[in-house]
mmCIF file of C-alpha atoms in Angstrom:
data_model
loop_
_atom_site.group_PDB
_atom_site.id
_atom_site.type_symbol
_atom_site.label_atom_id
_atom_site.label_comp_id
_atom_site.label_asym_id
_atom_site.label_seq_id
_atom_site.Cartn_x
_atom_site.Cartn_y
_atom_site.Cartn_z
ATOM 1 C CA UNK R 126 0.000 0.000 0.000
ATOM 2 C CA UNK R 127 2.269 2.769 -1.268
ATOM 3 C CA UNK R 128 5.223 3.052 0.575
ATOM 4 C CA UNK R 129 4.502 3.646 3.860
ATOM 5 C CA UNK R 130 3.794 0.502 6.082
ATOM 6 C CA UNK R 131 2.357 -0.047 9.245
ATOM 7 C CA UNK R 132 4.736 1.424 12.348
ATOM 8 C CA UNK R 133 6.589 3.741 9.744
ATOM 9 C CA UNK R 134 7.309 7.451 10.960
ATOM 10 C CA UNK R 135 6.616 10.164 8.522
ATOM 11 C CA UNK R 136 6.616 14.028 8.131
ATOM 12 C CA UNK R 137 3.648 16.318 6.178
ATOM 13 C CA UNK R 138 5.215 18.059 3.631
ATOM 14 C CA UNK R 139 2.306 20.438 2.592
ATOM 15 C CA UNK R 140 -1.194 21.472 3.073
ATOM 16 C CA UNK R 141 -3.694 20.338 5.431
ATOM 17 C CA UNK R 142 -4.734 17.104 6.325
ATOM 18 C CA UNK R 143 -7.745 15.376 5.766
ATOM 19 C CA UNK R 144 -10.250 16.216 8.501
ATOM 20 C CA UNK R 145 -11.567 13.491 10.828
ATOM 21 C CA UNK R 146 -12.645 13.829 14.575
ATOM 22 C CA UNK R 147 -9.572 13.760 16.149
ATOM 23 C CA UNK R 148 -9.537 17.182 13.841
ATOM 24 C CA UNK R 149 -6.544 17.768 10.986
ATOM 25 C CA UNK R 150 -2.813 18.779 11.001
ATOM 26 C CA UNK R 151 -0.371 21.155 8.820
ATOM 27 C CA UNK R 152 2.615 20.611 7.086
ATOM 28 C CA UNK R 153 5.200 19.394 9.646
ATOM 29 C CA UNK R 154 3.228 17.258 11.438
ATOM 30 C CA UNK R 155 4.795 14.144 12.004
ATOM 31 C CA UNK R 156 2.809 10.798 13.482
ATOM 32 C CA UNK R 157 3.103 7.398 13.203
ATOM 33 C CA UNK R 158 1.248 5.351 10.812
ATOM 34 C CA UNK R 159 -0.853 2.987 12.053
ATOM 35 C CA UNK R 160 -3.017 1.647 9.088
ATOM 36 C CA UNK R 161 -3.006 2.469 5.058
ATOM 37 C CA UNK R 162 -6.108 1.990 3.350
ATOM 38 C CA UNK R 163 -6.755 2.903 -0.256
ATOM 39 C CA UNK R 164 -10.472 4.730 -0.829
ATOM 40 C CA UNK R 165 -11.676 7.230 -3.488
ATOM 41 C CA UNK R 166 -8.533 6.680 -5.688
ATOM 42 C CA UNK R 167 -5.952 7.789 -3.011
ATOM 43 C CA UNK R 168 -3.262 5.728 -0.344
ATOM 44 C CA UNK R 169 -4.756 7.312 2.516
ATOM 45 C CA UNK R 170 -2.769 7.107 5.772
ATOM 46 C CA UNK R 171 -4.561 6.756 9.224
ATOM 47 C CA UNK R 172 -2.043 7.853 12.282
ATOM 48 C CA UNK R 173 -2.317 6.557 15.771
ATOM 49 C CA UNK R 174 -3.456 9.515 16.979
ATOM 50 C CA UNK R 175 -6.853 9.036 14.334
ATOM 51 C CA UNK R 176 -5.374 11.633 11.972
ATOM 52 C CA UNK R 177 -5.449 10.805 8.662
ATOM 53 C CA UNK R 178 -3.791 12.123 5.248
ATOM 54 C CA UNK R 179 -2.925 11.298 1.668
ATOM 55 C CA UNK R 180 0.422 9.284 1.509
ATOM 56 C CA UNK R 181 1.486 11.488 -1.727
ATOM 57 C CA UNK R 182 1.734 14.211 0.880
ATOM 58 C CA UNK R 183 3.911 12.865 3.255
ATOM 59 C CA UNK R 184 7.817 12.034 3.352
ATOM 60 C CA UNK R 185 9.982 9.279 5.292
ATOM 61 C CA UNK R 186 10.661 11.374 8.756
ATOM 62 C CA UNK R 187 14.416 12.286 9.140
ATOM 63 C CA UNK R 188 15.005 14.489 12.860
ATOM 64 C CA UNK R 189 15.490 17.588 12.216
ATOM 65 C CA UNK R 190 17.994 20.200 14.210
ATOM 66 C CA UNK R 191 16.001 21.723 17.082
ATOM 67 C CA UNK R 192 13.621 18.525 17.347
ATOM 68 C CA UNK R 193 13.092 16.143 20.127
ATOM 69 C CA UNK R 194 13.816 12.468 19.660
ATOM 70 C CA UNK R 195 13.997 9.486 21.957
ATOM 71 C CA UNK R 196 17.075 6.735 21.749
ATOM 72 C CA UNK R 197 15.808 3.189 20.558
ATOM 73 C CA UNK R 198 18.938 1.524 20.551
ATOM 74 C CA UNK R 199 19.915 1.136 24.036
ATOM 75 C CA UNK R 200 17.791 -2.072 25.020
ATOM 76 C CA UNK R 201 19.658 -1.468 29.479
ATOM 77 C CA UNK R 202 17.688 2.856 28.754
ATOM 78 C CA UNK R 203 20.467 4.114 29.673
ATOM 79 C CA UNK R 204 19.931 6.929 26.852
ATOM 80 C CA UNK R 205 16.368 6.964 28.077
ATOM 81 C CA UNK R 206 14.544 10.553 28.520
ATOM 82 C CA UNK R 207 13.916 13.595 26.130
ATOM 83 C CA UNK R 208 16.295 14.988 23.769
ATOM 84 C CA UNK R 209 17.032 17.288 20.857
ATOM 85 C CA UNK R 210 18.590 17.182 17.672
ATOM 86 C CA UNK R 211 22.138 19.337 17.852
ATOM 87 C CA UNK R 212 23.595 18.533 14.735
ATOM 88 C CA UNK R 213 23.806 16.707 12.007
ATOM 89 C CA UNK R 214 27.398 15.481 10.799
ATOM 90 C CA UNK R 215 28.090 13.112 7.842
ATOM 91 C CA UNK R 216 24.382 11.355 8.375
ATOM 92 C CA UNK R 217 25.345 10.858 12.324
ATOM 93 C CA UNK R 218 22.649 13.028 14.487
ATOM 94 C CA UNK R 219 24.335 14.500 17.492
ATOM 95 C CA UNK R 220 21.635 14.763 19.769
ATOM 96 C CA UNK R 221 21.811 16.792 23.573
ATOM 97 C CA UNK R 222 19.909 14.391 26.544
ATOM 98 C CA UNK R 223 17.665 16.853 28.329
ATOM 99 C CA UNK R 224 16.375 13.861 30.751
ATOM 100 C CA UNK R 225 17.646 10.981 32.221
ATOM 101 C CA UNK R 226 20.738 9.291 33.578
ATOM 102 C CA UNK R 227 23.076 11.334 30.539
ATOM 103 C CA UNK R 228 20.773 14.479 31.093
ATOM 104 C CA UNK R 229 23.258 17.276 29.744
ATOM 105 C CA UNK R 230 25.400 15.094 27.952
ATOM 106 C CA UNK R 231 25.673 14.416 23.864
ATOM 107 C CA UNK R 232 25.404 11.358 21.942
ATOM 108 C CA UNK R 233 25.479 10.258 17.951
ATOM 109 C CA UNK R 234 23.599 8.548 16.114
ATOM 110 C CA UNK R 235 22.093 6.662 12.836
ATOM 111 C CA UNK R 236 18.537 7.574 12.333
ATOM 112 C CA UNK R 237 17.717 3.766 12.671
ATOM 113 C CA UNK R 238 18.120 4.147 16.384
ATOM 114 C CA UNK R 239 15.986 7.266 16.946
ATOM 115 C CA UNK R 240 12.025 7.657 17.135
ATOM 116 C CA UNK R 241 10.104 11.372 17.043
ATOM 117 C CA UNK R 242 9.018 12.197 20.245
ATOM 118 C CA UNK R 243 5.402 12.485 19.120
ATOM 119 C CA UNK R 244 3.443 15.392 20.338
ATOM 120 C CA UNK R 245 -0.038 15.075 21.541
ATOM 121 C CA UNK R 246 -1.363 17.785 19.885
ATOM 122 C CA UNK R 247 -2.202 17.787 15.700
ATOM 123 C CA UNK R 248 0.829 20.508 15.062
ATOM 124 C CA UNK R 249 3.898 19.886 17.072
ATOM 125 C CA UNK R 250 6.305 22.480 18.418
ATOM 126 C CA UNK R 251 8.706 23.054 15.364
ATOM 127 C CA UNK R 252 12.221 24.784 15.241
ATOM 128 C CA UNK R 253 12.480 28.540 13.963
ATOM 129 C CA UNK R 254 11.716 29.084 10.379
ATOM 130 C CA UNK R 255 14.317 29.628 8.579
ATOM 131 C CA UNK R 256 14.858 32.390 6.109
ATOM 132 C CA UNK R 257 17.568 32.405 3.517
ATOM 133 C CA UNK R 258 18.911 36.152 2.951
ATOM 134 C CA UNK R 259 21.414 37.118 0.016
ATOM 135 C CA UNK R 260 25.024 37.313 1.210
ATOM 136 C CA UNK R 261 24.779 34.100 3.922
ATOM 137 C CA UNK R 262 26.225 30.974 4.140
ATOM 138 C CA UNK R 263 24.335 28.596 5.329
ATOM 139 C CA UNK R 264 24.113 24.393 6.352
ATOM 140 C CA UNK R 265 23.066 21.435 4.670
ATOM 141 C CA UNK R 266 21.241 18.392 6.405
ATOM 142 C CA UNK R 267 24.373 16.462 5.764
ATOM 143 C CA UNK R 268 26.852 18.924 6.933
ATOM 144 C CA UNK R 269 27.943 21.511 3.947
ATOM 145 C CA UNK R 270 28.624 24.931 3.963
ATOM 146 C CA UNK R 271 26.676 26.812 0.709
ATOM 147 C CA UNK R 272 26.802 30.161 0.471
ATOM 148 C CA UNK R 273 27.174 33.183 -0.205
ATOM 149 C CA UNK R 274 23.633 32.866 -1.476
ATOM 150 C CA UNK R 275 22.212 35.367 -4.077
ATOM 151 C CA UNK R 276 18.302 35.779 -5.747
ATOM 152 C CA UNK R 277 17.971 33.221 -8.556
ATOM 153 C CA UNK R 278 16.518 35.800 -11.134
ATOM 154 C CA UNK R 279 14.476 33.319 -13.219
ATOM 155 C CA UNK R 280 12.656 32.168 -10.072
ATOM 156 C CA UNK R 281 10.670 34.575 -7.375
ATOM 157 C CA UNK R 282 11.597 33.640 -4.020
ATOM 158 C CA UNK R 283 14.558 31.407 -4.881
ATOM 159 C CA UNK R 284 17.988 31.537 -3.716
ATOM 160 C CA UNK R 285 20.955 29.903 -5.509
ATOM 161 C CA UNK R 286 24.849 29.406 -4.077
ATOM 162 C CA UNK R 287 27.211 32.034 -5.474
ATOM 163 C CA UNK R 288 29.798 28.954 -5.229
ATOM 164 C CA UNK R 289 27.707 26.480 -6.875
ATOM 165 C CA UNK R 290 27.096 23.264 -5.122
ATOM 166 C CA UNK R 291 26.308 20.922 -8.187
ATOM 167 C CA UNK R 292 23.925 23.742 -9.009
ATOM 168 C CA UNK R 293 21.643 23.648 -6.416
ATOM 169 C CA UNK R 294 18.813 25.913 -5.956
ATOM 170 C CA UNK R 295 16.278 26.454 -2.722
ATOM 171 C CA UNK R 296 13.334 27.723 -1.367
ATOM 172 C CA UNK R 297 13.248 30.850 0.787
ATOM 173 C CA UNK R 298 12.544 28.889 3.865
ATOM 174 C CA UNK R 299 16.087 26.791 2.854
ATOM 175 C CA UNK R 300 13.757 23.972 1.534
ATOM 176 C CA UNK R 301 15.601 22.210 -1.809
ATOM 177 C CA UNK R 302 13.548 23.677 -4.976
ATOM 178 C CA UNK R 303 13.659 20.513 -6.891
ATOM 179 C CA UNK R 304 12.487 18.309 -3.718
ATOM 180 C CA UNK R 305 15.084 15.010 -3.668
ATOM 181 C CA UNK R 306 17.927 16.402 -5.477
ATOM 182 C CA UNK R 307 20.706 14.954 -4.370
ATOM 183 C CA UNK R 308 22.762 18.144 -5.587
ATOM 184 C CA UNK R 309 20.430 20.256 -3.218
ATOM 185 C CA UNK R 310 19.983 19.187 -0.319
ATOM 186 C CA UNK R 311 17.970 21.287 2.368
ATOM 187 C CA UNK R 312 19.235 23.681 4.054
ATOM 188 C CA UNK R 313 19.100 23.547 7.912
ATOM 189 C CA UNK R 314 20.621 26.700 9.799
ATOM 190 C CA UNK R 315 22.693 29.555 9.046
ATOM 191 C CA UNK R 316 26.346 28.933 9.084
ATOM 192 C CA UNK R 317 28.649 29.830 12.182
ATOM 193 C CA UNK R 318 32.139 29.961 11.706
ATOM 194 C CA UNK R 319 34.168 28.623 14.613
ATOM 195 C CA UNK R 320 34.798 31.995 16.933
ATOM 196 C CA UNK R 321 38.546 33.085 16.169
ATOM 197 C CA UNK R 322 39.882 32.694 19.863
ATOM 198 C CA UNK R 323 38.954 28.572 19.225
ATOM 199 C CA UNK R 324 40.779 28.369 16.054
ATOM 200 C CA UNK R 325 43.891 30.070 18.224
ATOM 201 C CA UNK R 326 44.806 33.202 16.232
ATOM 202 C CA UNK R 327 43.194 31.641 12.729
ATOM 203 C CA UNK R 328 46.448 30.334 11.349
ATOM 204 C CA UNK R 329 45.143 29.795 7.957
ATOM 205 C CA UNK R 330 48.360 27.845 7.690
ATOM 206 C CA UNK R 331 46.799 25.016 10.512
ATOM 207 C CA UNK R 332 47.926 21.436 9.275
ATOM 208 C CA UNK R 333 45.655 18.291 10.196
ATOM 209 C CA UNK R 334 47.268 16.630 13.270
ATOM 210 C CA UNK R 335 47.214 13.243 11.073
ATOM 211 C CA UNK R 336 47.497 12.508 7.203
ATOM 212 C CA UNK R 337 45.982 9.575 4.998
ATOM 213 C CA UNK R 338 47.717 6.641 5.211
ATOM 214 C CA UNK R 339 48.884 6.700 8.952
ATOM 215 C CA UNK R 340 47.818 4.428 11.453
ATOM 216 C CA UNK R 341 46.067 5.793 14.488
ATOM 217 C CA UNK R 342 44.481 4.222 17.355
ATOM 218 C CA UNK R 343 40.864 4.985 19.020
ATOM 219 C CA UNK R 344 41.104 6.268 22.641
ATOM 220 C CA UNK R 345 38.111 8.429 22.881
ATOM 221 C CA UNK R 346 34.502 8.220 21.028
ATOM 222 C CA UNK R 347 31.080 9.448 21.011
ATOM 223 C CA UNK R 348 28.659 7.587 22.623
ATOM 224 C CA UNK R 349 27.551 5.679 19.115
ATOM 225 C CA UNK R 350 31.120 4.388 18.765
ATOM 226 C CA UNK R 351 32.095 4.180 22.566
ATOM 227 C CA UNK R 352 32.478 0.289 21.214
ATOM 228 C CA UNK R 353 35.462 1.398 18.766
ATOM 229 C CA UNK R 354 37.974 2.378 21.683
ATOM 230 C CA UNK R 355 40.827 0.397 21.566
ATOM 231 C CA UNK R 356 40.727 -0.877 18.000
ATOM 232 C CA UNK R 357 43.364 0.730 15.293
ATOM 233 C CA UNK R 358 43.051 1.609 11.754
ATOM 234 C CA UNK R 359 44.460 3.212 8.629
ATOM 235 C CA UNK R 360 42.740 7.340 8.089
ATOM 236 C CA UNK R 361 41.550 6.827 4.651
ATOM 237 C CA UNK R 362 40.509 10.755 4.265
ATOM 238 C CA UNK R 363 41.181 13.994 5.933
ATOM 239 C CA UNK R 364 38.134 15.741 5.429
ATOM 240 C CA UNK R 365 39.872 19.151 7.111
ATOM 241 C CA UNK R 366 41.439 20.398 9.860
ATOM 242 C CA UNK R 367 39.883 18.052 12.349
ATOM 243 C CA UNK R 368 37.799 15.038 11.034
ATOM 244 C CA UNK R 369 39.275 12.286 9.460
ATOM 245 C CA UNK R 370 37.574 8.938 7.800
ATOM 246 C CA UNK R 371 39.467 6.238 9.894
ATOM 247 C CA UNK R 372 39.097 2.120 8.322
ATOM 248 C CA UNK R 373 39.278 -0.072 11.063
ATOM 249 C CA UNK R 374 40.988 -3.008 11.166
ATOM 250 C CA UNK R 375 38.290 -4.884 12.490
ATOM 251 C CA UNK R 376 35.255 -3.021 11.216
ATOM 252 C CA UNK R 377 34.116 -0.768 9.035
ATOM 253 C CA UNK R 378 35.195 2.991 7.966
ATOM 254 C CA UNK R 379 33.591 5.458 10.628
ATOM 255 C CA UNK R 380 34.480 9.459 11.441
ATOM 256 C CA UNK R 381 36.714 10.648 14.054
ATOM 257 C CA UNK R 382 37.653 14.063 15.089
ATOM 258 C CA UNK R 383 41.324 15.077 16.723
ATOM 259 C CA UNK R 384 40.434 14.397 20.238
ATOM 260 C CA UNK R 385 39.223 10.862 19.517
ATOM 261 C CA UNK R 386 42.784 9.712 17.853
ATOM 262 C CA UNK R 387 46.477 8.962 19.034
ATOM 263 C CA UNK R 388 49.002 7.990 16.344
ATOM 264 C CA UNK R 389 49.403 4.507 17.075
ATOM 265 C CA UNK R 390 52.817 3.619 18.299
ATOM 266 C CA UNK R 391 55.628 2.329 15.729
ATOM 267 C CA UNK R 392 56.248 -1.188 17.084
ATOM 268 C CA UNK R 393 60.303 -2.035 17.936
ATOM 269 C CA UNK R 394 62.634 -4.052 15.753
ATOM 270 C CA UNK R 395 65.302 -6.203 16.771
ATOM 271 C CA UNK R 396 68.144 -4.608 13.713
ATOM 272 C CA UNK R 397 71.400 -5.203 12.593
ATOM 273 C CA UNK R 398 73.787 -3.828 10.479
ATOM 274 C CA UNK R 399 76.413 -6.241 8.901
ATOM 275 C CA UNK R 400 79.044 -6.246 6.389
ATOM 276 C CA UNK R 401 78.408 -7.538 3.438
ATOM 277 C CA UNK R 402 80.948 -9.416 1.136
ATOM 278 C CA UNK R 403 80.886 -11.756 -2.113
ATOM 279 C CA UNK R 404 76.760 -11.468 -1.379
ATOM 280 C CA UNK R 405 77.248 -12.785 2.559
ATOM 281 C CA UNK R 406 76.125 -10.746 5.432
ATOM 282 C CA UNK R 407 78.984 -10.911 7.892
ATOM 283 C CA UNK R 408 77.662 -9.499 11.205
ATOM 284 C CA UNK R 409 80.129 -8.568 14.116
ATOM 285 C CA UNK R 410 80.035 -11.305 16.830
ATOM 286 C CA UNK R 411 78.460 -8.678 19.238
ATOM 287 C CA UNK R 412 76.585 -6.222 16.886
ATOM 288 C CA UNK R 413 74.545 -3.183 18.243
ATOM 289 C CA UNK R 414 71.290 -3.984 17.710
ATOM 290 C CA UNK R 415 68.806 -1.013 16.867
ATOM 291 C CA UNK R 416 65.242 -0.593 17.745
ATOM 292 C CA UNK R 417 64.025 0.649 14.850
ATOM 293 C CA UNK R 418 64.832 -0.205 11.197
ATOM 294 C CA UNK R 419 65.513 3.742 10.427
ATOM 295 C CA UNK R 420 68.095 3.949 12.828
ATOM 296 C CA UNK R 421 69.612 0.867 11.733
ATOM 297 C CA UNK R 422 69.571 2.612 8.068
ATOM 298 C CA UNK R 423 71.271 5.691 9.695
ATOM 299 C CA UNK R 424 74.241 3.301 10.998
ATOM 300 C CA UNK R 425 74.431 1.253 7.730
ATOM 301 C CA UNK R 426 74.793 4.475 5.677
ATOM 302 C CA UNK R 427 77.380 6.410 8.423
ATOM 303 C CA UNK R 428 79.428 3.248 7.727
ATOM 304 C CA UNK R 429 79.050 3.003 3.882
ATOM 305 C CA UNK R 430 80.332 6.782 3.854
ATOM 306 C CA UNK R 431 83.177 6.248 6.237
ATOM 307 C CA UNK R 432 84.392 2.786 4.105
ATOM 308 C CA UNK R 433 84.353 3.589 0.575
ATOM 309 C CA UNK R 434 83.891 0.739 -1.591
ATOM 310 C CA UNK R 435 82.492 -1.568 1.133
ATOM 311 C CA UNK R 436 78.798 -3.285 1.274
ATOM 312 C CA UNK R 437 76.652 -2.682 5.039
ATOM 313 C CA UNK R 438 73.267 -4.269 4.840
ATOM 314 C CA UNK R 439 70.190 -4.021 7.348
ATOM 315 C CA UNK R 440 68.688 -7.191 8.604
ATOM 316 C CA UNK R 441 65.577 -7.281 10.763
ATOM 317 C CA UNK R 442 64.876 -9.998 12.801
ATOM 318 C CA UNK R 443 61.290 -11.409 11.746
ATOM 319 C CA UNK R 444 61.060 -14.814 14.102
ATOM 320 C CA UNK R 445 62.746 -17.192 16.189
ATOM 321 C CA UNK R 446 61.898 -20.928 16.495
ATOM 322 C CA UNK R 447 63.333 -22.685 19.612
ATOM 323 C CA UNK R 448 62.571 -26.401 20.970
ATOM 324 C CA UNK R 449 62.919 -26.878 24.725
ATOM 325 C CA UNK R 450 65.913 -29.289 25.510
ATOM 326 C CA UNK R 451 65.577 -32.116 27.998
ATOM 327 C CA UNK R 452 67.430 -31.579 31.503
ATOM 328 C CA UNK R 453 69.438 -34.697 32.629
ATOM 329 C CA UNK R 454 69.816 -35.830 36.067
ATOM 330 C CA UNK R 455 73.838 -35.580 35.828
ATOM 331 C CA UNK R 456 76.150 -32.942 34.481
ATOM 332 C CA UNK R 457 78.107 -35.641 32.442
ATOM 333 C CA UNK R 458 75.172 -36.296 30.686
ATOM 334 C CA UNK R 459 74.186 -32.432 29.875
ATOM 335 C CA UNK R 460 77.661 -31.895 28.378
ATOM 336 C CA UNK R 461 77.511 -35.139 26.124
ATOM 337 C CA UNK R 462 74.282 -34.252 24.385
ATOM 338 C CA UNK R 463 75.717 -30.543 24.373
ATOM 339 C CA UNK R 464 78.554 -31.966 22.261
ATOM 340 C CA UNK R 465 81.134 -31.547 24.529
ATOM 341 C CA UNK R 466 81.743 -35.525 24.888
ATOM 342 C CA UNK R 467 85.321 -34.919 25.772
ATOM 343 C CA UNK R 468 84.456 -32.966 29.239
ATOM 344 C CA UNK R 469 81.382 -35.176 29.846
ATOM 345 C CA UNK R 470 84.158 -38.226 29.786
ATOM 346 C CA UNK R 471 86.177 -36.430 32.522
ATOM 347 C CA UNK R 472 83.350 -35.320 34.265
ATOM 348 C CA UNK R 473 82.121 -39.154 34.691
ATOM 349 C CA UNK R 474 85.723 -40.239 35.327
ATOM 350 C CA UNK R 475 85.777 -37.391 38.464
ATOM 351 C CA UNK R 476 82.739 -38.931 39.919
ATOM 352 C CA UNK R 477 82.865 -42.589 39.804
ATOM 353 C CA UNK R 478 86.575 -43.017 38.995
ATOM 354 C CA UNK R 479 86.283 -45.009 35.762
ATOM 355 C CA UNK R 480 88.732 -45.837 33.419
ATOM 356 C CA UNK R 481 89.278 -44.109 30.369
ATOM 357 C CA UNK R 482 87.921 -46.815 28.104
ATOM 358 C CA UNK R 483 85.055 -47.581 30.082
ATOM 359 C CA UNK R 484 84.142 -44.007 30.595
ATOM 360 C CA UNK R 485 84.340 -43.221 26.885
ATOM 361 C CA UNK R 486 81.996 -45.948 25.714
ATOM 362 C CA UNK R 487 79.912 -45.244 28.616
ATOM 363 C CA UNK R 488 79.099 -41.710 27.395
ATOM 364 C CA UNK R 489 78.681 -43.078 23.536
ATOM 365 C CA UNK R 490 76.104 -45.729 24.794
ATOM 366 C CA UNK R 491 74.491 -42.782 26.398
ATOM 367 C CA UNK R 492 74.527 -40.809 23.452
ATOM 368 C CA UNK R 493 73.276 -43.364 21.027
ATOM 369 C CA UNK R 494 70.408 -44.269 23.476
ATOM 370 C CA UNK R 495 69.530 -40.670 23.945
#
């Protein structure tokens, strides 16, 4: 029956409603639906609260900034209580707890795990209209800054992006003109530029604290992600001063800002440098062993410099493989299958006073049996 089913949340998106006896709503109403039934030609939608509306008139709900939600996710309520919509940032809505155990607190989230907190009366409480003025910038649902905006002159009330993003063009209330366009996406508040004493004397010059390709590790999250601390991951993208895209090594690719990362530590070698002749390495018999394969690279190329003509490679150690040896219950017998048969002999001679002979094919009896 359209595509709205039973237990879906949506949001008017113009006109009135039918009217019934629970009365009608406006555009912005949202309500649950609770039963679709199709009459006179139309998907008609009946709401929980015994509203009722044409489905062609209605859109999926999404939470808006300024609206109040309620957590779904948390199955122990510890999110539990009231809350409103903050932010939106890279489809993650950063909602403020004004109730509960987290009351004052923020948490993110995917719009899976939120619910409208449905008001009882037909029009709900909605945030300040907004009004799109020539010469702002202004915010997108999904984070973008578009501006400064100037009259479209082929359109009355119609505002287009000075810097164009993919051609866009919106309403006057910062609603998208062509409704769906993924190139336009509507416009949620005006946009604030981080105060100058935050950005610390606005060095224009500011470098991220970490680049694509280096390996960080998560000590600090969100609520959404408080899961993720601890794991590590290559960023994949630096989306600014700030914010990174960060694959996982165990998951999937999820945002980050500064304060959530530490580069992840570069783990210690065990590094040689050795001579190298006729295609052997010959290593001192007590090299110095480095840490780190750079420093070991630093040694191999002082050495080169200083002895013209002559070969220094690096070697890392990669693994060791050892097999436990058996203890004996005499020394004699340690030294034998140690290969020293010649002081196992004399050691067996010193402590039972055997003869030479009998000593020697005492310890080869032992060794062949061992």
């Amino acid at each position: 029956m359209g595509e709205f089913k039973k237990g879906d949340f949506v949001r008017r998106t113009s006109g009135s409603s039918l009217h019934t006896s629970a009365g009608n709503h406006e555009s912005g109403f949202v309500g649950q639906v609770s039963d679709l039934k199709f009459r006179g030609g139309t998907n008609d939608i009946i709401f929980t609260n015994g509203h009722e509306g044409i489905a062609q008139n209605y859109e999926p709900w999404q939470p808006r900034v300024g609206e109040r939600v309620r957590v779904t996710i948390d199955a122990n309520n510890q999110w539990a209580g009231v809350e409103e919509v903050t932010e939106i940032r890279n489809f993650i809505f950063i909602v403020s707890m004004k109730t509960g155990q987290f009351a004052g607190k923020p948490g993110g989230f995917y719009v899976r795990d939120l619910e409208p907190f449905l008001s009882t009366t037909a029009t709900p409480e909605q945030p300040a209209t907004l009004k799109i003025k020539a010469g702002k910038f202004y915010k997108t649902r999904d984070g973008r800054k578009v501006g400064p905006m100037a009259a479209w002159p082929d359109e009355q009330d119609c505002f287009k992006s000075s810097d164009l993003l993919c051609g866009g063009l919106w309403k006057t209330d910062g609603g998208s003109y062509f409704k769906g366009a993924s190139d336009s996406p509507d416009l949620i508040a005006e946009w604030i530029d981080e105060p100058a004493a935050k950005a610390k004397a606005s060095n224009d010059n500011a470098q991220p604290k970490f680049k694509v390709g280096d390996r960080v590790d998560v000590t600090g999250n969100r609520p959404y992600l408080i899961s993720k601390i601890g794991q590590s991951g290559i960023v994949e993208i630096v989306h600014g001063v700030g914010e990174y895209t960060v694959k996982l090594d165990n998951s999937g690719s999820f945002s980050f800002i500064d304060a959530e990362l530490t580069l992840a530590a570069t783990p210690t070698t065990t590094t040689i440098v050795a001579l190298i002749e006729n295609g052997q390495p010959k290593p001192s018999s007590t090299p110095h062993v480095h840490t780190s394969t750079g420093a070991a690279e630093k040694e191999a190329k002082h050495l080169a410099a200083k002895h013209k003509g002559q070969q220094f490679g690096v070697f890392t150690l990669t693994t060791t493989h050892e097999e436990a040896t058996t203890v004996y219950d005499h020394k004699w017998q340690n030294l034998a299958v140690l290969g020293l048969k010649i002081d196992a002999i004399k050691e067996l001679r010193s402590i039972t006073g055997m003869g030479l002979k009998s000593a020697k094919d005492a310890v080869e009896y032992f060794l062949d049996a061992a």
